[in-house]
């Protein structure tokens, strides 16, 4: 759990919240929810803004709910408690020839958090979102009911992508997939502009399981690197030992972003177009630096992630982009997402990281939000610290239906901000 001066944090370290209580949960059997209100589950705090915070309320810390319950190697069905992390599942299952069907950009995410944000990965165009692979889950409601739910149940549809507001997920069953061996054959292809990115997306999504692009937003032409890969046979080198940022060092500014972008592009070119990689650095390159969020200093940073339906809206978003070192582009597939508030939908998803410079940063976000929403797009709550009530309502047309399923004892800083 991330704490700073006794205050629990999200990954972006903005906004700050003071929780009245933090209750560590340790064992799913006989678990009773505390009587204090409002309640909110907290997994690994890898959401960027305030969807995992509950200012003034009670946090239910799930990291102690960390047991695997059963595994069926025939079907690949793994049942585990909700605080188990995706990294732990991969550590145990990859040597047995299984992989998670969907992984985000970090493995330090709990199963409960992955369901509550219905997370997506580099293979959305093939595999859909995390919720598509959840077969069953148990939901503990504040009235003491334990409900076993699965696809087809209304409360399941509300809980997948439900931002932790429908109750506490105690365990879940996920269907893992078989993989040949712990390697990924990947390609890094430089592109000169957005048109080339669109062409590469089109051709690569048809052939490769994993596709994503990094964009050098400071280059006028929007050049970047397109990554594509597949699980493969081979003996890749194990990842190097992890480095750590031990203290706050506010290093991210336009000059360092320019430097980083040039160095990153050169490094990708030097390491060659084709390579056989270990799965860990391919899926989770940022995990090799512990606490990299400290590079944004004590004021923290904000991430903006939206999805827009057309390349024109994408062009508009990138017309005057703020200087973000981690700018990621991906085309989502056409699959219908399983949750009432799931974020993924057909179109292009753009992610930008910005140091928190107060009003200046908020104004940049407001401009990006307006473009995305007017184009018929949506913003992602898992990454958000400032979207407006209107943007939330326009992003999620099933919001009213969802609200009927919220547990009255559960709430979050995010939920209060966008509904009150
Ligand atoms: C470096 C990095 C890369 C990322 N890349 C991606 C990406 O590629 N795709 C993507 O979709 N996301 C991505 N994310 C976001 C991350 O996957 C999500 O925010 C995820 O939900 C975090 O899980 P967590 O365990 O940290 O949950 P938290 O952030 O602690 O909580 C997230 C939500 O889950 C709820 N929750 C947690 N546990 C339970 C439970 N047991 N029962 C009910 N509700 C619960 C919380 O109440 C909260 O609403 C990334 C984050 C980082 C830091």
mmCIF file of C-alpha atoms and ligand atoms in Angstrom, residues 11 40-48 51-52 62 82 103-106 108-110 112-114 116-121 163-164 167-170 286-287 292 380 382-383, ligand 1:
data_model
loop_
_atom_site.group_PDB
_atom_site.id
_atom_site.type_symbol
_atom_site.label_atom_id
_atom_site.label_comp_id
_atom_site.label_asym_id
_atom_site.label_seq_id
_atom_site.Cartn_x
_atom_site.Cartn_y
_atom_site.Cartn_z
ATOM 1 C CA UNK A 11 -0.298 5.829 -8.020
ATOM 2 C CA UNK A 40 -14.239 1.072 -0.160
ATOM 3 C CA UNK A 41 -11.935 -1.817 -1.082
ATOM 4 C CA UNK A 42 -8.288 -0.929 -1.794
ATOM 5 C CA UNK A 43 -6.145 -3.419 -3.730
ATOM 6 C CA UNK A 44 -2.610 -2.326 -4.657
ATOM 7 C CA UNK A 45 -3.389 1.382 -5.148
ATOM 8 C CA UNK A 46 -2.279 1.236 -8.795
ATOM 9 C CA UNK A 47 -5.154 3.416 -9.943
ATOM 10 C CA UNK A 48 -3.841 6.882 -10.681
ATOM 11 C CA UNK A 51 -11.165 5.853 -7.674
ATOM 12 C CA UNK A 52 -9.275 3.815 -5.016
ATOM 13 C CA UNK A 62 -7.377 -6.552 0.499
ATOM 14 C CA UNK A 82 -9.342 -11.039 -4.556
ATOM 15 C CA UNK A 103 -2.632 -8.038 -18.329
ATOM 16 C CA UNK A 104 -2.225 -4.272 -17.874
ATOM 17 C CA UNK A 105 1.093 -2.352 -17.992
ATOM 18 C CA UNK A 106 2.037 -3.396 -14.447
ATOM 19 C CA UNK A 108 1.368 -5.169 -9.293
ATOM 20 C CA UNK A 109 -2.400 -5.166 -9.573
ATOM 21 C CA UNK A 110 -4.843 -7.255 -7.531
ATOM 22 C CA UNK A 112 -10.206 -7.453 -7.291
ATOM 23 C CA UNK A 113 -8.787 -4.229 -8.781
ATOM 24 C CA UNK A 114 -8.499 -5.823 -12.242
ATOM 25 C CA UNK A 116 -13.416 -3.485 -10.568
ATOM 26 C CA UNK A 117 -11.784 -1.478 -13.394
ATOM 27 C CA UNK A 118 -12.372 -4.170 -16.038
ATOM 28 C CA UNK A 119 -8.808 -3.570 -17.162
ATOM 29 C CA UNK A 120 -7.530 -4.010 -20.712
ATOM 30 C CA UNK A 121 -4.168 -4.987 -22.189
ATOM 31 C CA UNK A 163 -15.248 0.734 -9.415
ATOM 32 C CA UNK A 164 -15.608 -1.184 -6.135
ATOM 33 C CA UNK A 167 -19.576 -4.448 -2.512
ATOM 34 C CA UNK A 168 -16.423 -6.390 -1.710
ATOM 35 C CA UNK A 169 -15.263 -9.106 -4.129
ATOM 36 C CA UNK A 170 -13.892 -11.840 -1.861
ATOM 37 C CA UNK A 286 7.903 0.042 -16.088
ATOM 38 C CA UNK A 287 7.976 -2.527 -13.281
ATOM 39 C CA UNK A 292 8.969 5.499 -10.629
ATOM 40 C CA UNK A 380 -11.166 6.083 -17.956
ATOM 41 C CA UNK A 382 -8.977 4.172 -13.210
ATOM 42 C CA UNK A 383 -6.678 6.920 -14.485
HETATM 43 C C1 LIG B 1 2.223 1.444 -14.547
HETATM 44 C C2 LIG B 1 0.750 1.181 -14.688
HETATM 45 C C3 LIG B 1 0.269 0.671 -15.867
HETATM 46 C C4 LIG B 1 -1.091 0.423 -16.024
HETATM 47 N N1 LIG B 1 -1.538 -0.088 -17.208
HETATM 48 C C5 LIG B 1 -2.849 -0.331 -17.387
HETATM 49 C C6 LIG B 1 -3.335 -0.900 -18.598
HETATM 50 O O1 LIG B 1 -2.571 -1.176 -19.522
HETATM 51 N N2 LIG B 1 -4.669 -1.155 -18.705
HETATM 52 C C7 LIG B 1 -5.544 -0.871 -17.683
HETATM 53 O O2 LIG B 1 -6.744 -1.124 -17.850
HETATM 54 N N3 LIG B 1 -5.116 -0.350 -16.521
HETATM 55 C C8 LIG B 1 -3.799 -0.068 -16.350
HETATM 56 N N4 LIG B 1 -3.351 0.449 -15.156
HETATM 57 C C9 LIG B 1 -4.342 0.730 -14.107
HETATM 58 C C10 LIG B 1 -4.547 -0.481 -13.180
HETATM 59 O O3 LIG B 1 -4.542 -1.682 -13.906
HETATM 60 C C11 LIG B 1 -5.913 -0.374 -12.509
HETATM 61 O O4 LIG B 1 -6.052 0.857 -11.877
HETATM 62 C C12 LIG B 1 -6.171 -1.511 -11.511
HETATM 63 O O5 LIG B 1 -7.530 -1.514 -11.192
HETATM 64 C C13 LIG B 1 -5.348 -1.349 -10.246
HETATM 65 O O6 LIG B 1 -5.559 -2.469 -9.391
HETATM 66 P P1 LIG B 1 -5.279 -2.355 -7.837
HETATM 67 O O7 LIG B 1 -5.242 -3.718 -7.259
HETATM 68 O O8 LIG B 1 -4.095 -1.508 -7.590
HETATM 69 O O9 LIG B 1 -6.608 -1.649 -7.356
HETATM 70 P P2 LIG B 1 -6.796 -0.235 -6.649
HETATM 71 O O10 LIG B 1 -6.189 0.819 -7.490
HETATM 72 O O11 LIG B 1 -6.389 -0.323 -5.230
HETATM 73 O O12 LIG B 1 -8.381 -0.118 -6.741
HETATM 74 C C14 LIG B 1 -8.986 0.040 -8.005
HETATM 75 C C15 LIG B 1 -10.499 -0.134 -7.879
HETATM 76 O O13 LIG B 1 -10.745 -1.502 -7.572
HETATM 77 C C16 LIG B 1 -11.596 -1.593 -6.432
HETATM 78 N N5 LIG B 1 -11.279 -2.849 -5.759
HETATM 79 C C17 LIG B 1 -10.053 -3.326 -5.438
HETATM 80 N N6 LIG B 1 -10.158 -4.525 -4.836
HETATM 81 C C18 LIG B 1 -11.491 -4.821 -4.773
HETATM 82 C C19 LIG B 1 -12.246 -5.897 -4.238
HETATM 83 N N7 LIG B 1 -11.677 -6.938 -3.656
HETATM 84 N N8 LIG B 1 -13.598 -5.829 -4.328
HETATM 85 C C20 LIG B 1 -14.218 -4.780 -4.930
HETATM 86 N N9 LIG B 1 -13.553 -3.735 -5.447
HETATM 87 C C21 LIG B 1 -12.199 -3.748 -5.379
HETATM 88 C C22 LIG B 1 -11.276 -0.337 -5.632
HETATM 89 O O14 LIG B 1 -12.339 0.005 -4.759
HETATM 90 C C23 LIG B 1 -11.095 0.685 -6.739
HETATM 91 O O15 LIG B 1 -12.345 1.174 -7.173
HETATM 92 C C24 LIG B 1 -1.994 0.691 -14.962
HETATM 93 C C25 LIG B 1 -1.505 1.204 -13.749
HETATM 94 C C26 LIG B 1 -0.135 1.443 -13.612
HETATM 95 C C27 LIG B 1 0.376 2.005 -12.301
#
